[in-house]
Coordinates of C-alpha atoms in Angstrom, one line a residue:
X1112 CA 79.0 -9.2 41.0
X1113 CA 75.7 -7.7 41.7
X1114 CA 74.6 -10.5 44.1
X1115 CA 74.7 -13.8 45.0
X1116 CA 70.7 -15.1 44.6
X1117 CA 69.9 -17.7 42.7
X1118 CA 68.4 -16.1 39.5
X1119 CA 65.9 -18.1 37.8
X1120 CA 66.4 -16.9 33.8
X1121 CA 63.8 -13.9 32.7
X1122 CA 61.4 -16.5 30.4
X1123 CA 60.9 -19.1 32.8
X1124 CA 56.8 -20.3 33.2
X1125 CA 54.1 -18.4 35.4
X1126 CA 53.9 -21.1 37.9
X1127 CA 50.6 -21.5 40.2
X1128 CA 51.2 -23.7 43.0
X1129 CA 48.6 -23.0 44.9
X1130 CA 47.4 -25.2 41.9
X1131 CA 47.5 -28.5 44.1
X1132 CA 46.8 -28.8 47.5
X1133 CA 48.3 -30.5 50.0
X1134 CA 46.2 -34.1 50.4
X1135 CA 48.0 -34.2 45.7
X1136 CA 50.9 -32.8 46.6
X1137 CA 51.7 -35.4 49.0
X1138 CA 50.7 -38.4 46.9
X1139 CA 52.6 -36.8 44.7
X1140 CA 55.8 -37.0 47.3
X1141 CA 54.4 -40.6 47.4
X1142 CA 54.7 -41.9 43.7
X1143 CA 58.7 -39.5 43.5
X1144 CA 59.8 -41.3 46.0
X1145 CA 58.9 -45.0 44.7
X1146 CA 61.3 -47.1 43.3
X1147 CA 59.1 -48.8 40.8
X1148 CA 57.7 -46.2 37.8
X1149 CA 54.4 -48.4 37.2
X1150 CA 52.7 -45.7 40.7
X1151 CA 51.2 -43.6 39.1
X1152 CA 47.5 -41.2 40.4
X1153 CA 44.9 -38.8 39.0
X1154 CA 43.5 -35.8 39.4
X1155 CA 40.6 -34.5 38.1
X1156 CA 40.8 -30.8 36.6
X1157 CA 38.5 -28.7 34.9
X1158 CA 37.7 -28.3 31.3
X1159 CA 40.1 -25.7 30.7
X1160 CA 43.1 -25.8 28.4
X1161 CA 44.9 -23.5 29.7
X1162 CA 43.8 -24.6 33.3
X1163 CA 45.8 -27.9 32.5
X1164 CA 48.7 -26.2 31.0
X1165 CA 48.9 -24.9 33.9
X1166 CA 49.0 -27.6 36.1
X1167 CA 51.3 -29.4 34.0
X1168 CA 53.6 -27.0 34.2
X1169 CA 52.9 -26.9 38.2
X1170 CA 54.0 -31.1 38.0
X1171 CA 57.7 -30.6 35.9
X1172 CA 59.1 -27.4 38.6
X1173 CA 57.5 -29.1 41.9
X1174 CA 58.3 -32.8 40.7
X1175 CA 60.8 -32.1 37.6
X1176 CA 61.7 -36.5 37.8
X1177 CA 57.2 -37.0 37.0
X1178 CA 56.0 -37.2 34.1
X1179 CA 51.8 -35.5 33.0
X1180 CA 49.6 -36.1 30.7
X1181 CA 46.1 -35.7 29.2
X1182 CA 43.6 -38.3 29.8
X1183 CA 40.0 -38.6 28.3
X1184 CA 37.3 -40.9 30.6
X1185 CA 34.6 -43.2 29.7
X1186 CA 32.3 -40.4 31.0
X1187 CA 33.9 -37.6 28.4
X1188 CA 35.9 -35.8 31.8
X1189 CA 39.2 -34.8 32.3
X1190 CA 41.4 -35.6 34.0
X1191 CA 45.2 -35.7 34.1
X1192 CA 47.4 -38.7 34.7
X1193 CA 50.6 -38.3 36.9
X1194 CA 53.7 -41.2 37.2
X1195 CA 57.2 -42.1 37.7
X1196 CA 59.0 -41.6 35.1
X1197 CA 61.2 -44.2 33.6
X1198 CA 64.8 -44.5 34.4
X1199 CA 65.7 -43.6 30.3
X1200 CA 63.4 -40.7 30.9
X1201 CA 65.3 -39.7 33.8
X1202 CA 68.9 -39.8 32.0
X1203 CA 68.3 -38.8 29.4
X1204 CA 66.8 -35.2 31.6
X1205 CA 68.2 -35.5 34.1
X1206 CA 65.0 -34.2 36.2
X1207 CA 65.8 -31.0 34.0
X1208 CA 63.1 -29.4 33.8
X1209 CA 61.7 -29.0 29.7
X1210 CA 61.5 -24.9 29.8
X1211 CA 64.8 -24.0 31.1
X1212 CA 68.0 -23.7 29.8
X1213 CA 70.9 -26.2 29.8
X1214 CA 73.9 -24.3 30.9
X1215 CA 73.8 -22.2 34.2
X1216 CA 75.7 -19.4 33.7
X1217 CA 77.6 -17.0 36.7
X1218 CA 80.2 -14.7 37.5
X1219 CA 83.2 -15.9 39.5
X1220 CA 84.6 -13.7 42.0
X1221 CA 87.8 -15.4 43.2
X1222 CA 91.0 -14.5 44.6
X1223 CA 94.6 -16.9 44.1
X1224 CA 93.7 -18.8 41.7
X1225 CA 94.4 -19.3 38.4
X1226 CA 90.5 -20.8 36.9
X1227 CA 91.5 -24.1 35.8
X1228 CA 93.0 -24.3 39.7
X1229 CA 88.6 -22.2 40.8
X1230 CA 86.9 -24.9 38.2
X1231 CA 88.6 -27.4 39.4
X1232 CA 87.4 -27.0 42.8
X1233 CA 83.7 -26.3 41.6
X1234 CA 83.9 -29.2 40.7
X1235 CA 84.8 -31.2 43.3
X1236 CA 82.3 -29.6 45.7
X1237 CA 79.2 -30.2 43.2
X1238 CA 80.7 -33.8 42.4
X1239 CA 80.8 -33.4 39.3
X1240 CA 83.2 -33.8 35.7
X1241 CA 85.5 -30.7 35.5
X1242 CA 84.4 -31.2 31.3
X1243 CA 80.5 -29.4 32.5
X1244 CA 81.9 -26.8 33.3
X1245 CA 83.0 -23.5 30.3
X1246 CA 84.2 -20.3 29.7
X1247 CA 85.5 -17.4 28.0
X1248 CA 89.7 -17.1 29.4
X1249 CA 91.6 -17.9 32.0
X1250 CA 92.4 -15.5 34.1
X1251 CA 96.0 -15.2 36.2
X1252 CA 96.0 -15.9 39.7
X1253 CA 97.8 -12.7 40.3
X1254 CA 95.3 -10.9 40.3
X1255 CA 91.3 -10.6 42.2
X1256 CA 89.6 -10.9 39.5
X1257 CA 85.9 -12.1 37.8
X1258 CA 84.5 -14.1 34.7
X1259 CA 81.0 -14.9 34.0
X1260 CA 81.4 -19.2 33.9
X1261 CA 79.3 -21.9 33.0
X1262 CA 78.8 -25.4 33.7
X1263 CA 76.1 -28.8 32.9
X1264 CA 72.9 -28.8 34.3
X1265 CA 73.9 -27.7 37.4
X1266 CA 70.6 -25.3 39.8
X1267 CA 71.5 -21.5 41.0
X1268 CA 70.3 -22.7 44.1
X1269 CA 73.2 -25.5 44.4
X1270 CA 75.7 -23.4 43.2
X1271 CA 74.2 -20.8 46.2
X1272 CA 75.5 -23.0 48.5
X1273 CA 78.8 -22.7 47.9
X1274 CA 79.3 -19.2 49.0
X1275 CA 79.1 -21.1 52.8
X1276 CA 82.1 -23.1 52.3
X1277 CA 85.0 -21.7 50.0
X1278 CA 87.3 -19.5 50.9
X1279 CA 87.9 -16.1 48.9
X1280 CA 85.8 -17.2 46.2
X1281 CA 82.4 -16.2 45.6
X1282 CA 79.4 -17.2 43.5
X1283 CA 76.7 -15.6 41.6
X1284 CA 74.8 -13.1 39.1
X1285 CA 72.9 -17.5 37.8
X1286 CA 71.3 -17.4 34.8
X1287 CA 70.1 -20.4 33.2
X1288 CA 71.2 -20.4 29.1
X1289 CA 70.6 -22.6 26.4
X1290 CA 74.6 -22.7 25.7
X1291 CA 77.3 -22.8 27.2
X1292 CA 80.3 -20.0 26.9
X1293 CA 83.0 -21.0 24.6
X1294 CA 86.5 -19.7 24.1
X1295 CA 87.3 -16.3 22.8
X1296 CA 83.6 -15.4 23.6
X1297 CA 83.8 -12.0 25.1
X1298 CA 85.5 -8.3 24.2
X1299 CA 87.7 -8.3 26.7
X1300 CA 89.4 -7.5 30.6
X1301 CA 88.5 -3.9 32.0
X1302 CA 91.9 -3.9 35.3
X1303 CA 92.5 -1.5 38.0
X1304 CA 95.9 -1.5 38.9
X1305 CA 97.9 0.0 41.4
X1306 CA 101.2 1.4 40.5
X1307 CA 102.5 1.7 44.6
X1308 CA 105.8 3.4 46.3
X1309 CA 105.7 4.7 43.0
X1310 CA 109.0 7.6 42.8
X1311 CA 110.8 9.4 40.6
X1312 CA 109.9 12.8 38.2
X1313 CA 106.2 13.2 38.5
X1314 CA 106.4 15.2 35.0
X1315 CA 108.0 12.0 33.4
X1316 CA 105.1 9.7 34.7
X1317 CA 102.5 11.4 33.5
X1318 CA 104.9 11.5 30.8
X1319 CA 104.5 7.9 30.4
X1320 CA 100.8 6.9 31.2
X1321 CA 100.5 9.4 28.6
X1322 CA 102.1 8.0 25.3
X1323 CA 100.4 4.1 27.2
X1324 CA 97.3 5.7 26.1
X1325 CA 97.9 7.3 23.6
X1326 CA 100.2 5.3 21.4
X1327 CA 99.8 2.5 23.1
X1328 CA 102.2 -0.9 23.2
X1329 CA 103.5 -3.4 21.4
X1330 CA 101.3 -6.0 21.6
X1331 CA 103.4 -9.2 23.4
X1332 CA 101.8 -12.6 24.4
X1333 CA 102.3 -12.0 28.4
X1334 CA 105.0 -14.3 31.3
X1335 CA 101.6 -15.6 32.5
X1336 CA 101.3 -17.2 28.7
X1337 CA 103.5 -19.3 29.2
X1338 CA 103.4 -20.4 33.2
X1339 CA 104.6 -19.7 36.9
X1340 CA 106.4 -22.6 36.6
X1341 CA 109.5 -24.0 35.6
X1342 CA 108.7 -25.3 32.9
X1343 CA 106.8 -23.6 30.5
X1344 CA 104.0 -24.4 29.0
X1345 CA 104.8 -24.4 25.9
X1346 CA 106.7 -27.0 26.0
X1347 CA 103.6 -29.4 27.3
X1348 CA 102.5 -27.7 23.7
X1349 CA 105.8 -28.6 21.8
X1350 CA 104.7 -32.3 22.4
X1351 CA 101.7 -32.6 21.8
X1352 CA 101.9 -31.0 18.2
X1353 CA 104.9 -33.7 18.0
X1354 CA 102.1 -36.5 19.3
X1355 CA 104.9 -37.0 22.1
X1356 CA 102.1 -38.1 24.4
X1357 CA 104.1 -39.7 27.2
X1358 CA 106.8 -37.0 27.0
X1359 CA 103.6 -34.3 27.6
X1360 CA 102.0 -37.1 30.6
X1361 CA 105.2 -36.5 32.3
X1362 CA 105.9 -32.4 31.1
X1363 CA 102.5 -31.8 32.9
X1364 CA 103.1 -33.8 36.2
X1365 CA 106.1 -31.6 36.7
X1366 CA 105.5 -28.4 36.0
X1367 CA 104.9 -28.4 40.2
X1368 CA 107.0 -30.7 41.3
X1369 CA 110.0 -27.8 42.8
X1370 CA 106.6 -27.4 45.1
X1371 CA 107.8 -28.9 48.7
X1372 CA 103.8 -31.5 49.2
X1373 CA 104.4 -32.1 45.3
X1374 CA 107.6 -32.8 44.9
X1375 CA 107.0 -36.9 46.2
X1376 CA 104.7 -37.3 44.1
X1377 CA 106.8 -35.9 41.3
X1378 CA 109.4 -38.5 43.2
X1379 CA 107.2 -41.9 43.0
X1380 CA 105.9 -41.0 39.6
X1381 CA 109.5 -40.7 37.9
X1382 CA 110.5 -44.0 40.4
X1383 CA 107.1 -46.5 39.6
X1384 CA 104.6 -44.4 36.5
X1385 CA 102.6 -45.6 38.7
X1386 CA 99.0 -43.4 38.5
X1387 CA 96.3 -45.2 41.1
X1388 CA 99.8 -44.9 44.0
X1389 CA 101.2 -41.3 42.5
X1390 CA 97.5 -40.2 42.8
X1391 CA 97.2 -40.9 46.5
X1392 CA 100.4 -38.1 47.2
X1393 CA 99.1 -35.6 44.7
X1394 CA 97.8 -33.0 46.8
X1395 CA 94.0 -32.3 46.1
X1396 CA 94.7 -28.5 44.3
X1397 CA 96.8 -29.9 41.6
X1398 CA 93.3 -30.2 39.6
X1399 CA 95.1 -30.6 35.8
X1400 CA 98.2 -33.6 37.6
X1401 CA 94.8 -35.7 38.9
X1402 CA 92.4 -35.2 36.4
X1403 CA 95.2 -36.6 34.2
X1404 CA 96.2 -39.8 37.0
X1405 CA 92.4 -40.7 37.1
X1406 CA 93.2 -40.6 32.8
X1407 CA 95.3 -42.8 33.6
X1408 CA 93.8 -44.8 35.5
X1409 CA 91.5 -45.9 33.1
X1410 CA 93.3 -45.2 29.5
X1411 CA 97.1 -46.7 30.1
X1412 CA 99.8 -45.4 29.0
X1413 CA 99.8 -47.3 26.2
X1414 CA 96.8 -45.3 25.1
X1415 CA 98.2 -42.1 26.7
X1416 CA 96.3 -39.5 23.8
X1417 CA 93.6 -40.0 25.4
X1418 CA 94.1 -40.3 29.4
X1419 CA 95.6 -37.2 28.6
X1420 CA 91.5 -36.3 27.3
X1421 CA 90.6 -36.1 31.2
X1422 CA 92.0 -33.1 30.8
X1423 CA 89.8 -30.2 30.3
X1424 CA 90.0 -28.9 27.0
X1425 CA 90.3 -25.8 27.9
X1426 CA 93.7 -26.9 29.6
X1427 CA 95.0 -29.3 26.6
X1428 CA 94.1 -25.9 24.3
X1429 CA 95.7 -23.3 26.4
X1430 CA 99.0 -25.5 25.6
X1431 CA 99.5 -25.6 22.3
X1432 CA 98.3 -21.7 22.3
X1433 CA 101.1 -21.0 24.3
X1434 CA 103.9 -22.7 22.5
X1435 CA 102.2 -21.2 19.2
X1436 CA 102.7 -17.2 21.1
X1437 CA 106.0 -17.7 21.5
X1438 CA 106.1 -18.0 18.1
X1439 CA 104.1 -15.1 18.2
X1440 CA 106.1 -13.5 20.4
X1441 CA 109.5 -13.7 18.7
X1442 CA 108.7 -12.6 14.6
X1443 CA 106.8 -9.3 16.0
X1444 CA 109.9 -8.7 17.7
X1445 CA 112.1 -8.8 14.7
X1446 CA 109.0 -7.0 12.5
X1447 CA 109.3 -4.0 15.0
X1448 CA 113.3 -4.5 14.2
X1449 CA 113.3 -4.4 11.1
X1450 CA 110.4 -1.8 10.6
X1451 CA 109.9 0.5 13.1
X1452 CA 106.3 1.1 14.5
X1453 CA 104.7 2.4 11.0
X1454 CA 103.4 -0.2 7.9
X1455 CA 105.0 -1.3 5.4
X1456 CA 103.1 -2.3 1.9
X1457 CA 102.3 -6.0 2.6
X1458 CA 101.5 -5.8 6.0
X1459 CA 97.9 -7.3 6.8
X1460 CA 94.9 -5.9 8.3
X1461 CA 91.5 -6.6 9.7
X1462 CA 88.9 -5.9 6.1
X1463 CA 86.6 -2.5 7.2
X1464 CA 83.2 -2.4 7.9
X1465 CA 83.4 -5.1 10.4
X1466 CA 80.4 -4.7 13.6
X1467 CA 81.8 -5.5 17.0
X1468 CA 80.0 -8.4 17.7
X1469 CA 81.2 -9.8 14.0
X1470 CA 85.2 -9.4 15.0
X1471 CA 83.7 -11.1 18.1
X1472 CA 82.3 -13.8 16.0
X1473 CA 84.9 -13.7 14.1
X1474 CA 87.7 -14.3 16.8
X1475 CA 85.3 -17.0 17.9
X1476 CA 85.3 -19.3 14.6
X1477 CA 88.9 -18.0 13.3
X1478 CA 88.1 -16.4 9.8
X1479 CA 88.7 -12.7 10.3
X1480 CA 89.8 -12.2 6.7
X1481 CA 93.0 -10.0 6.0
X1482 CA 94.1 -7.9 3.4
X1483 CA 97.6 -6.7 2.1
X1484 CA 98.6 -3.3 2.4
X1485 CA 99.3 -1.6 -1.0
X1486 CA 101.2 1.2 -2.7
X1487 CA 97.7 2.7 -3.1
X1488 CA 96.0 0.9 0.0
X1489 CA 98.8 2.4 2.9
X1490 CA 97.9 5.9 3.3
X1491 CA 94.2 4.9 4.5
X1492 CA 95.9 2.7 7.8
X1493 CA 98.6 3.3 11.3
X1494 CA 100.6 1.1 12.9
X1495 CA 97.3 0.3 14.9
X1496 CA 95.9 -1.7 11.9
X1497 CA 98.0 -4.3 11.5
X1498 CA 98.3 -7.5 12.3
X1499 CA 100.0 -10.3 12.4
X1500 CA 99.8 -13.9 11.8
X1501 CA 99.5 -16.4 15.0
X1502 CA 100.8 -19.9 13.3
X1503 CA 98.6 -22.0 11.7
X1504 CA 97.2 -24.3 8.7
X1505 CA 94.1 -21.3 7.1
X1506 CA 96.3 -18.3 7.5
X1507 CA 97.6 -15.7 5.1
X1508 CA 101.3 -14.1 6.0
X1509 CA 102.2 -10.5 4.8
X1510 CA 104.1 -10.8 1.6
X1511 CA 107.6 -10.0 3.1
X1512 CA 110.0 -12.0 4.5
X1513 CA 108.3 -12.8 7.4
X1514 CA 107.1 -15.9 6.1
X1515 CA 110.8 -17.5 6.3
X1516 CA 110.0 -15.6 10.3
X1517 CA 107.7 -18.1 10.8
X1518 CA 109.8 -21.6 8.7
X1519 CA 112.5 -20.7 10.5
X1520 CA 111.5 -20.5 14.1
X1521 CA 109.1 -24.0 13.2
X1522 CA 111.9 -25.3 12.0
X1523 CA 113.7 -24.2 14.8
X1524 CA 111.7 -27.2 17.1
X1525 CA 110.7 -29.7 13.9
X1526 CA 107.4 -28.0 14.0
X1527 CA 106.3 -27.6 10.9
X1528 CA 102.7 -25.6 9.2
X1529 CA 101.1 -29.5 8.0
X1530 CA 102.5 -30.5 11.0
X1531 CA 99.6 -28.0 13.0
X1532 CA 96.9 -29.3 11.1
X1533 CA 97.0 -32.3 13.7
X1534 CA 94.9 -34.9 13.6
X1535 CA 93.8 -34.4 17.0
X1536 CA 91.7 -32.3 16.3
X1537 CA 92.1 -30.4 19.7
X1538 CA 95.8 -29.8 19.6
X1539 CA 95.7 -28.7 15.6
X1540 CA 95.8 -24.2 15.0
X1541 CA 93.9 -23.1 12.0
X1542 CA 95.6 -19.6 13.1
X1543 CA 94.5 -16.8 13.5
X1544 CA 95.8 -12.1 13.5
X1545 CA 96.9 -10.3 16.7
X1546 CA 97.6 -6.3 16.2
X1547 CA 100.9 -5.6 16.7
X1548 CA 100.0 -2.0 18.6
X1549 CA 97.0 -2.0 21.4
X1550 CA 96.1 1.1 22.6
X1551 CA 94.7 1.0 26.4
X1552 CA 89.9 2.1 26.2
X1553 CA 89.0 4.8 28.0
X1554 CA 92.9 4.9 30.0
X1555 CA 92.6 7.0 33.2
X1556 CA 94.7 7.1 36.1
X1557 CA 95.0 9.2 39.6
X1558 CA 98.0 9.2 42.0
X1559 CA 96.8 8.9 45.7
X1560 CA 99.5 9.6 49.3
X1561 CA 99.5 7.1 51.3
X1562 CA 102.4 5.9 54.3
X1563 CA 101.2 2.4 56.3
X1564 CA 102.3 0.5 53.1
X1565 CA 99.7 -2.7 54.1
X1566 CA 96.5 -1.0 53.5
X1567 CA 94.3 -1.6 50.4
X1568 CA 94.0 1.1 47.4
X1569 CA 91.1 0.1 45.9
X1570 CA 88.2 -1.8 46.3
X1571 CA 87.6 -5.0 44.7
X1572 CA 83.8 -6.2 43.9
X1573 CA 83.5 -7.9 46.5
X1574 CA 84.2 -5.1 49.0
X1575 CA 81.6 -3.3 47.0
X1576 CA 79.3 -6.3 47.2
X1577 CA 79.9 -6.1 50.7
X1578 CA 79.1 -2.3 51.3
X1579 CA 82.7 -1.6 52.5
X1580 CA 84.2 1.7 50.4
X1581 CA 88.4 2.6 50.7
X1582 CA 89.4 4.7 54.2
X1583 CA 92.5 7.2 52.7
X1584 CA 94.0 10.4 53.2
X1585 CA 94.9 10.4 50.2
X1586 CA 96.8 14.3 50.6
X1587 CA 98.7 13.3 54.0
X1588 CA 101.2 10.3 53.2
X1589 CA 105.5 10.5 52.3
X1590 CA 104.8 7.6 50.1
X1591 CA 102.9 7.8 46.9
X1592 CA 100.8 5.5 44.3
X1593 CA 99.7 5.4 41.1
X1594 CA 95.7 4.0 40.3
X1595 CA 95.2 3.2 36.5
X1596 CA 91.8 2.0 35.0
X1597 CA 91.3 0.5 31.3
X1598 CA 90.1 -1.5 29.3
X1599 CA 91.9 -4.5 27.2
X1600 CA 90.8 -6.8 24.5
X1601 CA 90.8 -10.8 25.2
X1602 CA 94.5 -12.1 25.7
X1603 CA 95.7 -8.4 25.4
X1604 CA 97.9 -8.5 28.3
X1605 CA 97.9 -5.7 31.1
X1606 CA 101.6 -6.2 32.4
X1607 CA 102.5 -5.5 28.8
X1608 CA 101.2 -2.3 29.6
X1609 CA 102.4 -1.5 32.3
X1610 CA 105.5 -2.4 31.7
X1611 CA 106.0 0.9 28.9
X1612 CA 104.5 2.7 31.9
X1613 CA 107.5 0.8 34.6
X1614 CA 110.5 0.6 32.6
X1615 CA 110.4 -2.9 35.1
X1616 CA 110.0 -6.5 34.6
X1617 CA 107.0 -7.7 35.0
X1618 CA 107.7 -11.4 36.1
X1619 CA 105.9 -13.1 39.2
X1620 CA 110.7 -13.9 39.6
X1621 CA 111.6 -9.9 39.4
X1622 CA 107.9 -8.5 40.5
X1623 CA 108.9 -10.9 44.6
X1624 CA 112.4 -9.4 44.6
X1625 CA 110.4 -5.9 45.4
X1626 CA 110.1 -4.5 49.2
X1627 CA 107.1 -2.9 48.0

């Protein structure tokens, strides 16, 4: 994130503000403020068409609720007539200039919040629906993160004003675009991670880091994929795939029930199923639960499917993708246990000759093409090329016994491959492909020495924006830390990479037991 000042799009037309006299500008304000759209004013202009066009552009920019058009008088003079748009025109365009893209893209910096919670706060402060926001992927709460967000027809200036009231969040780098962001529309993520109080043999530590860089790690979905609550998100996903809407609602409202300020609301819901009363007790920070309760208020439990639609689509998809990821993790464990870290005949690889742009496009559209390894082609590939499918109704499975592994796991949850082609398209899983082993990209690391356990050992993007630098004596400290930087493709988890180095549990429950 490089700035917090609103930036208009590059193709914005040049506006000549001096074309309007203060007298004409006052008259236009009066027309704009008038509730009636019958009042209009006429302004004489020159015969030059380019000058008239510049005038129309100026009206659109300074008075987007007005419309202007050129007329010719009886004596042949050109005049511009300006009047207020009809209510239907205002609703249709929302007073949004026609030259401007409908979506404002911006960078969101956040601390100690996942993307859904952060977007919930933005929607509250802006008084717009959370569904008006879109992003390419969800960023974890247990990190300081920066990501691109898009929102429908909210001005850069209005977004920028939020920086005065946001805590541990910042928005900036605004542009207007014709299209919103879409889930999966990114290559990946860049990580900067500090491992504190690192002990043990220096040579062993160095070998572990080199092994991660050169050989990679098993590409499991991390624990974040399954939520940090007592009820994992894949349980919600299973309920949705079974079309058991009531169960899904109870599970979602129960996700944070262990937290003190949520327990009262959860107990009230369990006893009464009264969405209105429960909403009065549900904390404002529980944006997903509150959106769901508002959906129940409108549709009732008899139409629970539509009530669930009040939750942003990305979040609802996250639940079924969580279940899909659980199945993949179980299958890849069997694959590695059965065949080890080498390609075998019948494995799948992505077809060659795809550009990086093709890869991103196919990921979004789920049209990746794969081929089966044969005795003739197996020597052309390594384990880093092999993929396994995430279960879906439109994927190819390896030709060895792994297809039966998928069926066995799904059957254990009373789910079939046919059920993944859900009648509610938001919950339909066409499937995709994921590499078994992943190597970090551009991985570097350095070792730091320190004494004070509370001081930061790296700088954030916000620190850089504010001109702060890291003040640290890296030679005199008694404690050692490793600072790593690397990139991973989307949906690959840094926690799984770190597990190869630390050989410890990366779950939140275990990490909170550590002292440093």
